[in-house]
Amino acid sequence: MNDMTPVQTTLKDWETDQEVRWCPGCGDYAILKAVQRTLPQIGADPSKTVFISGIGCSSRFPYYMETYGFHTIHGRAPAFATGAKLANPELDVWLVTGDGDGLSIGGNHLMHVLRRNVNMQIMLFNNEIYGLTKGQFSPTSREGTRSPSTPYGSFDHPAKPAAFALGAGARFVGRGFDVSKNLPDVLKAAHAHQGAAFIEIFQNCIVYNKDVFNDFAAPKGAEDRQLWLADGEPMLFAKGTKGIALDRDALALKVVDVDGDDWQSAGVLVHDVTNRSVAHMLVELPFGPFPMALGVLYDDPAPTFEAGVAAEHDRAVEGKDNNLAKLLAKGQTWTVSGTAQDPV
């Protein structure tokens, strides 16, 4: 994010006149509304905001935001976003990508925008499938996923976007899902972070991977399957009857039962968003034996890339004369007079 004077807007100020064209029931609709509701709450300025996307269903996003927007090429949105941020550091840059666009052809570019810590919000919509190209398996598809490109079931080991982001050096990693009422809170925290803020958003593809996240995102019984993390709060779920503790012998997390409200006696961990080691454990938790870890998993700001570039520029020009004519005349130069008709 950038330090900026808050602007008074409403949801309507962020909506365009474009027809929103996703499949009926697509989770992208819910994400779009969550973003459009969040931006007025953080005082964002449409005239200083840009959404940049690559290729895929998620990448139609800039058309539907009443801001600057750039629909770029497959996997290269991070490069365009980096250029925009360096050219105009005052811009509030949001990068929109998907599990295919961001982790397949765009994995290399995404890795570098994270390790460089370019100051922007990165939303990766993860539906575990290629939706725009008609349902082929993607880098995040689960083993056994049947698709046109894996008719007998995928045997690929799926990539974990949040683990990828941490491994690439991201200083902020958050998780949410399309219809969650808590998604705006994750977006606000990402926007408040100085540096590259990575948010994995589980998104239902109604056509090619319908309800694949129902095992933790379905409303009924969600409290037993979701671990919503908050800084300084104990890692409790299942209405406070269970929690996450550290198995010190195995150096791994474990689920413990909580008797009444005495979570301290059960050894339940208090979430510290600056603890990178625990964040790595959280993103690797296997769902089933553990709940799905959601919310802000890691948030530990560091100097941003564009600040370093600006400082380097200032050092390079310090004490220098910016007179171009003098620069051109420096060294072994001479002046030629006369014309072609009357050469010297």
Coordinates of N, CA, C and O in Angstrom, one line a residue, residues 117-254:
N117 N 10.0 -8.1 -3.2 CA 9.2 -7.3 -2.2 C 8.7 -6.0 -2.8 O 8.8 -5.0 -2.2
V118 N 8.2 -6.1 -4.0 CA 7.6 -5.0 -4.7 C 6.2 -4.6 -4.0 O 5.4 -5.5 -3.7
N119 N 6.0 -3.4 -3.7 CA 4.9 -3.0 -2.8 C 3.6 -3.1 -3.6 O 3.2 -2.1 -4.3
M120 N 2.9 -4.2 -3.5 CA 1.6 -4.4 -4.2 C 0.8 -5.5 -3.5 O 1.4 -6.3 -2.7
Q121 N -0.5 -5.6 -3.8 CA -1.3 -6.7 -3.3 C -1.5 -7.7 -4.5 O -1.8 -7.3 -5.6
I122 N -1.2 -9.0 -4.2 CA -1.3 -10.0 -5.2 C -2.4 -11.0 -4.8 O -2.3 -11.7 -3.8
M123 N -3.4 -11.0 -5.6 CA -4.5 -12.0 -5.3 C -4.4 -13.1 -6.3 O -4.6 -12.9 -7.5
L124 N -4.2 -14.3 -5.8 CA -4.2 -15.5 -6.6 C -5.4 -16.3 -6.4 O -5.7 -16.8 -5.3
F125 N -6.3 -16.3 -7.4 CA -7.5 -17.1 -7.4 C -7.2 -18.6 -7.7 O -6.8 -18.9 -8.8
N126 N -7.4 -19.4 -6.7 CA -7.1 -20.8 -6.8 C -8.3 -21.7 -6.9 O -9.0 -21.9 -5.9
N127 N -8.7 -22.1 -8.2 CA -9.8 -23.0 -8.3 C -9.4 -24.4 -8.7 O -10.2 -25.3 -9.0
E128 N -8.0 -24.7 -8.6 CA -7.4 -26.0 -8.9 C -7.8 -26.6 -10.2 O -7.9 -27.8 -10.4
I129 N -8.0 -25.7 -11.2 CA -8.3 -26.2 -12.6 C -8.1 -25.1 -13.6 O -8.0 -23.9 -13.2
Y130 N -7.9 -25.4 -14.8 CA -7.9 -24.4 -15.9 C -9.3 -24.2 -16.4 O -9.9 -25.1 -17.0
G131 N -9.9 -23.1 -16.0 CA -11.3 -22.9 -16.4 C -11.5 -22.3 -17.8 O -12.3 -22.7 -18.5
L132 N -10.7 -21.3 -18.1 CA -10.9 -20.6 -19.4 C -10.6 -21.5 -20.6 O -11.3 -21.4 -21.6
T133 N -9.7 -22.4 -20.4 CA -9.4 -23.4 -21.6 C -10.1 -24.7 -21.4 O -9.6 -25.7 -21.9
K134 N -11.1 -24.7 -20.6 CA -12.1 -25.8 -20.6 C -11.7 -27.0 -19.8 O -11.9 -28.2 -20.2
G135 N -11.1 -26.7 -18.6 CA -11.1 -27.8 -17.6 C -9.9 -28.7 -17.5 O -10.0 -29.8 -16.9
Q136 N -8.8 -28.3 -18.1 CA -7.6 -29.1 -17.9 C -7.1 -29.0 -16.5 O -7.3 -28.1 -15.8
F137 N -6.3 -30.0 -16.1 CA -5.7 -29.9 -14.7 C -4.7 -28.8 -14.6 O -4.0 -28.5 -15.6
S138 N -4.6 -28.2 -13.5 CA -3.6 -27.1 -13.3 C -2.5 -27.5 -12.3 O -2.6 -28.6 -11.7
P139 N -1.6 -26.6 -12.0 CA -0.5 -26.9 -11.1 C -1.0 -27.2 -9.7 O -0.3 -27.8 -8.9
T140 N -2.2 -26.7 -9.3 CA -2.7 -27.0 -8.0 C -3.8 -28.1 -7.9 O -4.3 -28.3 -6.8
S141 N -4.1 -28.7 -9.1 CA -5.1 -29.8 -9.0 C -4.7 -30.9 -8.1 O -3.5 -31.3 -8.1
R142 N -5.6 -31.5 -7.4 CA -5.3 -32.6 -6.5 C -5.0 -33.9 -7.3 O -5.4 -34.1 -8.4
E143 N -4.2 -34.7 -6.7 CA -3.9 -36.0 -7.3 C -5.2 -36.8 -7.5 O -6.1 -36.8 -6.6
G144 N -5.3 -37.3 -8.7 CA -6.5 -38.1 -9.0 C -7.5 -37.2 -9.7 O -8.6 -37.7 -10.2
T145 N -7.3 -35.9 -9.9 CA -8.2 -35.0 -10.6 C -8.4 -35.5 -12.1 O -7.5 -35.6 -12.8
R146 N -9.7 -35.8 -12.4 CA -10.0 -36.2 -13.8 C -10.4 -35.0 -14.6 O -11.2 -34.2 -14.2
S147 N -9.7 -34.8 -15.7 CA -10.0 -33.7 -16.6 C -9.7 -34.1 -18.0 O -9.2 -35.2 -18.3
P148 N -10.0 -33.2 -19.0 CA -9.7 -33.6 -20.4 C -8.2 -33.9 -20.7 O -7.9 -34.7 -21.5
S149 N -7.3 -33.3 -19.9 CA -5.9 -33.6 -20.1 C -5.4 -34.7 -19.1 O -4.3 -35.2 -19.3
T150 N -6.2 -35.1 -18.2 CA -5.9 -36.3 -17.3 C -7.1 -37.2 -17.1 O -7.7 -37.2 -16.1
P151 N -7.5 -37.8 -18.2 CA -8.8 -38.6 -18.1 C -8.7 -39.8 -17.1 O -9.8 -40.2 -16.7
Y152 N -7.6 -40.2 -16.8 CA -7.4 -41.3 -15.8 C -7.0 -40.8 -14.4 O -6.8 -41.6 -13.6
G153 N -7.0 -39.5 -14.3 CA -6.7 -38.9 -13.0 C -5.3 -38.4 -13.0 O -4.3 -39.1 -13.5
S154 N -5.1 -37.2 -12.4 CA -3.8 -36.6 -12.4 C -2.9 -37.3 -11.4 O -3.3 -37.7 -10.3
F155 N -1.6 -37.5 -11.8 CA -0.7 -38.1 -10.8 C 0.4 -37.0 -10.4 O 1.4 -37.4 -9.7
D156 N 0.2 -35.8 -10.8 CA 1.0 -34.7 -10.4 C 0.8 -34.4 -8.9 O -0.3 -34.5 -8.4
H157 N 1.9 -34.0 -8.2 CA 1.8 -33.5 -6.9 C 1.5 -32.1 -7.0 O 2.2 -31.3 -7.6
P158 N 0.3 -31.6 -6.4 CA -0.1 -30.2 -6.5 C 0.8 -29.2 -5.8 O 1.4 -29.5 -4.8
A159 N 1.0 -28.1 -6.5 CA 1.7 -27.0 -5.8 C 0.8 -26.4 -4.8 O -0.4 -26.4 -4.9
K160 N 1.4 -25.8 -3.7 CA 0.7 -25.1 -2.7 C 1.0 -23.7 -2.7 O 2.2 -23.3 -2.4
P161 N 0.1 -22.8 -3.2 CA 0.4 -21.4 -3.5 C 1.0 -20.7 -2.3 O 2.0 -19.9 -2.4
A162 N 0.4 -20.9 -1.1 CA 0.9 -20.1 0.1 C 2.3 -20.6 0.5 O 3.2 -19.8 0.9
A163 N 2.6 -21.9 0.3 CA 3.9 -22.4 0.6 C 4.9 -21.9 -0.4 O 6.1 -21.6 -0.1
F164 N 4.5 -21.8 -1.7 CA 5.3 -21.3 -2.8 C 5.7 -19.8 -2.4 O 6.9 -19.4 -2.5
A165 N 4.7 -19.0 -2.0 CA 5.0 -17.6 -1.7 C 6.0 -17.5 -0.6 O 6.9 -16.7 -0.6
L166 N 5.8 -18.3 0.5 CA 6.7 -18.2 1.6 C 8.1 -18.6 1.2 O 9.1 -18.0 1.5
G167 N 8.2 -19.6 0.4 CA 9.5 -20.1 -0.1 C 10.2 -19.1 -1.0 O 11.4 -19.1 -1.1
A168 N 9.4 -18.3 -1.7 CA 9.9 -17.3 -2.6 C 10.4 -16.0 -1.8 O 10.9 -15.1 -2.4
G169 N 10.1 -16.0 -0.5 CA 10.5 -14.8 0.3 C 9.4 -13.8 0.5 O 9.7 -12.7 1.0
A170 N 8.2 -14.2 0.3 CA 7.1 -13.2 0.6 C 7.1 -12.8 2.1 O 7.3 -13.7 3.0
R171 N 6.8 -11.6 2.3 CA 6.7 -11.0 3.7 C 5.3 -11.0 4.2 O 5.1 -10.6 5.4
F172 N 4.3 -11.2 3.4 CA 2.9 -11.3 3.8 C 2.3 -12.4 3.0 O 2.3 -12.5 1.8
V173 N 1.6 -13.3 3.8 CA 0.9 -14.4 3.1 C -0.5 -14.5 3.9 O -0.5 -14.7 5.1
G174 N -1.5 -14.4 3.1 CA -2.9 -14.6 3.6 C -3.7 -15.6 2.8 O -3.3 -15.9 1.7
R175 N -4.8 -16.1 3.4 CA -5.6 -17.0 2.8 C -7.1 -16.7 3.1 O -7.4 -16.3 4.2
G176 N -7.9 -16.9 2.1 CA -9.4 -16.8 2.3 C -10.1 -17.6 1.2 O -9.4 -18.3 0.4
F177 N -11.4 -17.5 1.2 CA -12.1 -18.1 0.1 C -13.2 -17.2 -0.4 O -13.6 -16.3 0.4
D178 N -13.7 -17.5 -1.6 CA -14.6 -16.5 -2.3 C -15.8 -16.0 -1.5 O -16.0 -14.8 -1.4
V179 N -16.5 -16.8 -0.9 CA -17.8 -16.4 -0.2 C -17.6 -16.1 1.3 O -18.6 -15.9 2.0
S180 N -16.4 -16.1 1.8 CA -16.2 -15.9 3.2 C -16.4 -14.5 3.6 O -16.0 -13.6 2.9
K181 N -17.1 -14.3 4.7 CA -17.4 -13.0 5.2 C -16.1 -12.4 5.8 O -16.0 -11.1 6.0
N182 N -15.0 -13.2 6.0 CA -13.8 -12.7 6.5 C -12.8 -12.3 5.4 O -11.7 -11.7 5.8
L183 N -13.1 -12.5 4.2 CA -12.2 -12.2 3.1 C -11.8 -10.7 3.1 O -10.6 -10.4 2.9
P184 N -12.8 -9.8 3.3 CA -12.4 -8.4 3.3 C -11.4 -8.0 4.4 O -10.5 -7.2 4.2
D185 N -11.4 -8.7 5.5 CA -10.4 -8.4 6.6 C -9.0 -8.8 6.1 O -8.0 -8.2 6.4
V186 N -8.9 -9.9 5.4 CA -7.6 -10.4 4.8 C -7.1 -9.3 3.8 O -5.9 -9.0 3.8
L187 N -8.0 -8.9 3.0 CA -7.7 -7.9 2.0 C -7.2 -6.6 2.6 O -6.2 -5.9 2.2
K188 N -7.9 -6.2 3.7 CA -7.5 -4.9 4.4 C -6.1 -5.1 5.0 O -5.2 -4.2 4.9
A189 N -5.8 -6.2 5.6 CA -4.5 -6.5 6.2 C -3.4 -6.5 5.1 O -2.3 -5.9 5.3
A190 N -3.7 -7.1 4.0 CA -2.8 -7.1 2.8 C -2.5 -5.7 2.4 O -1.3 -5.3 2.1
H191 N -3.5 -4.8 2.3 CA -3.3 -3.5 1.8 C -2.5 -2.6 2.8 O -1.8 -1.7 2.4
A192 N -2.7 -2.9 4.1 CA -2.0 -2.2 5.1 C -0.5 -2.6 5.2 O 0.3 -1.8 5.7
H193 N -0.1 -3.7 4.6 CA 1.2 -4.2 4.6 C 2.1 -3.4 3.6 O 1.7 -3.2 2.5
Q194 N 3.3 -3.1 4.1 CA 4.3 -2.4 3.2 C 5.1 -3.5 2.5 O 6.0 -4.1 3.2
G195 N 4.9 -3.7 1.2 CA 5.6 -4.7 0.5 C 4.7 -5.6 -0.3 O 3.5 -5.4 -0.4
A196 N 5.2 -6.7 -0.8 CA 4.4 -7.6 -1.6 C 3.6 -8.4 -0.7 O 4.0 -9.2 0.1
A197 N 2.2 -8.3 -0.8 CA 1.3 -9.0 0.0 C 0.6 -10.0 -0.8 O -0.1 -9.7 -1.8
F198 N 0.8 -11.3 -0.5 CA 0.2 -12.4 -1.3 C -1.0 -13.0 -0.6 O -1.0 -13.4 0.6
I199 N -2.1 -13.0 -1.3 CA -3.4 -13.6 -0.8 C -3.8 -14.7 -1.7 O -4.1 -14.5 -2.9
E200 N -3.9 -16.0 -1.2 CA -4.4 -17.1 -1.9 C -5.9 -17.1 -1.6 O -6.3 -17.1 -0.4
I201 N -6.8 -17.1 -2.7 CA -8.2 -17.1 -2.5 C -8.8 -18.3 -3.2 O -8.7 -18.5 -4.4
F202 N -9.3 -19.2 -2.4 CA -9.9 -20.4 -2.9 C -11.2 -20.0 -3.6 O -12.0 -19.4 -3.0
Q203 N -11.3 -20.5 -4.9 CA -12.4 -20.0 -5.7 C -13.1 -21.1 -6.4 O -12.5 -21.9 -7.1
N204 N -14.4 -21.2 -6.2 CA -15.2 -22.3 -6.8 C -15.4 -22.1 -8.3 O -16.0 -21.1 -8.7
C205 N -14.9 -23.1 -9.1 CA -15.2 -23.1 -10.5 C -16.5 -24.0 -10.7 O -16.4 -25.2 -10.6
I206 N -17.6 -23.3 -10.9 CA -18.9 -24.0 -10.9 C -19.0 -25.0 -12.1 O -19.9 -25.9 -12.0
V207 N -18.2 -24.8 -13.1 CA -18.4 -25.7 -14.3 C -17.4 -26.9 -14.3 O -17.8 -28.0 -14.5
Y208 N -16.1 -26.6 -14.0 CA -15.1 -27.7 -14.2 C -14.6 -28.3 -12.9 O -13.9 -29.3 -13.0
N209 N -14.9 -27.6 -11.8 CA -14.4 -28.2 -10.5 C -15.3 -27.8 -9.4 O -14.9 -27.4 -8.3
K210 N -16.6 -28.1 -9.6 CA -17.6 -27.6 -8.7 C -17.5 -28.2 -7.3 O -17.2 -29.4 -7.1
D211 N -17.5 -27.3 -6.3 CA -17.6 -27.6 -4.9 C -16.4 -28.4 -4.4 O -16.4 -29.1 -3.4
V212 N -15.2 -28.2 -5.1 CA -14.0 -28.9 -4.7 C -13.5 -28.5 -3.3 O -12.8 -29.2 -2.6
F213 N -14.0 -27.3 -2.9 CA -13.5 -26.8 -1.6 C -14.6 -27.0 -0.5 O -14.5 -26.5 0.6
N214 N -15.7 -27.7 -0.8 CA -16.8 -27.9 0.1 C -16.3 -28.6 1.4 O -17.0 -28.5 2.4
D215 N -15.2 -29.3 1.3 CA -14.8 -30.1 2.5 C -14.4 -29.1 3.6 O -14.5 -29.5 4.8
F216 N -14.0 -27.9 3.3 CA -13.8 -26.9 4.4 C -14.6 -25.6 4.2 O -14.8 -24.9 5.2
A217 N -15.1 -25.3 3.0 CA -15.8 -24.0 2.8 C -17.3 -24.1 2.9 O -17.9 -23.0 3.0
A218 N -17.9 -25.3 2.9 CA -19.3 -25.4 3.0 C -19.8 -24.8 4.4 O -19.1 -25.1 5.4
P219 N -20.9 -24.1 4.4 CA -21.3 -23.4 5.7 C -21.5 -24.4 6.8 O -21.2 -24.1 8.0
K220 N -22.2 -25.5 6.5 CA -22.5 -26.5 7.6 C -21.3 -27.1 8.2 O -20.5 -27.8 7.5
G221 N -21.1 -26.9 9.5 CA -19.9 -27.5 10.1 C -18.6 -26.8 9.9 O -17.6 -27.4 10.2
A222 N -18.7 -25.6 9.3 CA -17.4 -24.9 8.9 C -16.5 -24.7 10.1 O -15.3 -24.7 10.0
E223 N -17.1 -24.4 11.3 CA -16.3 -24.1 12.4 C -15.4 -25.2 12.8 O -14.4 -25.0 13.5
D224 N -15.7 -26.5 12.4 CA -14.9 -27.6 12.7 C -13.8 -27.8 11.7 O -12.8 -28.5 12.0
R225 N -13.9 -27.1 10.6 CA -12.9 -27.4 9.5 C -12.1 -26.2 9.1 O -11.3 -26.2 8.2
Q226 N -12.3 -25.0 9.8 CA -11.6 -23.8 9.5 C -10.9 -23.3 10.7 O -11.5 -23.2 11.8
L227 N -9.6 -22.9 10.5 CA -8.9 -22.3 11.6 C -8.6 -20.9 11.1 O -7.7 -20.6 10.3
W228 N -9.4 -19.9 11.6 CA -9.2 -18.5 11.3 C -8.2 -17.9 12.2 O -8.4 -17.9 13.4
L229 N -7.1 -17.4 11.7 CA -5.9 -17.0 12.5 C -6.0 -15.4 12.7 O -6.4 -14.7 11.8
A230 N -5.7 -15.0 13.9 CA -5.7 -13.6 14.2 C -4.5 -13.3 15.1 O -4.2 -14.1 16.1
D231 N -3.7 -12.3 14.8 CA -2.5 -12.0 15.5 C -2.8 -11.8 17.0 O -3.7 -11.1 17.4
G232 N -2.0 -12.5 17.8 CA -2.2 -12.4 19.3 C -3.3 -13.2 19.9 O -3.6 -13.1 21.1
E233 N -4.0 -14.0 19.0 CA -5.1 -14.8 19.5 C -4.8 -16.3 19.5 O -4.0 -16.7 18.6
P234 N -5.3 -17.1 20.4 CA -5.0 -18.5 20.4 C -5.6 -19.2 19.1 O -6.6 -18.8 18.6
M235 N -4.9 -20.2 18.7 CA -5.3 -21.0 17.5 C -6.3 -22.0 17.8 O -6.1 -23.2 18.0
L236 N -7.6 -21.5 17.9 CA -8.7 -22.4 18.3 C -9.6 -22.6 17.1 O -9.8 -21.7 16.3
F237 N -10.3 -23.7 17.1 CA -11.4 -24.0 16.2 C -12.4 -24.9 16.8 O -12.3 -25.2 18.0
A238 N -13.4 -25.3 16.0 CA -14.4 -26.2 16.6 C -15.1 -25.5 17.8 O -15.2 -26.2 18.8
K239 N -15.4 -24.2 17.7 CA -16.1 -23.5 18.7 C -15.2 -23.5 20.0 O -15.8 -23.4 21.1
G240 N -13.9 -23.5 19.8 CA -13.0 -23.4 21.0 C -12.8 -24.7 21.7 O -12.0 -24.7 22.7
T241 N -13.3 -25.8 21.2 CA -13.1 -27.1 21.8 C -11.8 -27.8 21.4 O -11.4 -28.7 22.0
K242 N -11.2 -27.3 20.3 CA -9.9 -27.8 19.8 C -9.0 -26.7 19.5 O -9.4 -25.5 19.2
G243 N -7.7 -27.0 19.5 CA -6.7 -26.0 19.1 C -5.5 -26.6 18.5 O -5.3 -27.8 18.4
I244 N -4.5 -25.7 18.1 CA -3.3 -26.2 17.5 C -2.2 -25.9 18.5 O -2.0 -24.8 19.0
A245 N -1.4 -26.9 18.7 CA -0.3 -26.9 19.7 C 1.0 -27.4 18.9 O 0.9 -27.9 17.8
L246 N 2.1 -27.2 19.6 CA 3.4 -27.6 19.0 C 3.9 -28.9 19.7 O 4.0 -29.0 20.9
D247 N 4.1 -29.9 18.8 CA 4.7 -31.1 19.3 C 6.2 -30.9 19.3 O 6.9 -30.9 18.2
R248 N 6.8 -30.7 20.4 CA 8.2 -30.3 20.5 C 9.1 -31.4 20.2 O 10.3 -31.1 19.7
D249 N 8.7 -32.6 20.4 CA 9.6 -33.7 20.0 C 9.7 -33.9 18.5 O 10.8 -34.1 18.0
A250 N 8.5 -33.8 17.8 CA 8.5 -33.9 16.4 C 8.8 -32.6 15.6 O 8.9 -32.6 14.4
L251 N 8.8 -31.5 16.4 CA 8.9 -30.1 15.8 C 7.8 -30.0 14.7 O 8.1 -29.6 13.6
A252 N 6.6 -30.3 15.1 CA 5.5 -30.2 14.1 C 4.2 -29.8 14.9 O 4.2 -29.8 16.1
L253 N 3.2 -29.3 14.2 CA 2.0 -28.9 14.8 C 1.1 -30.1 15.1 O 1.2 -31.1 14.4
K254 N 0.2 -30.0 16.1 CA -0.7 -31.1 16.4 C -2.0 -30.5 16.9 O -2.1 -29.3 17.3

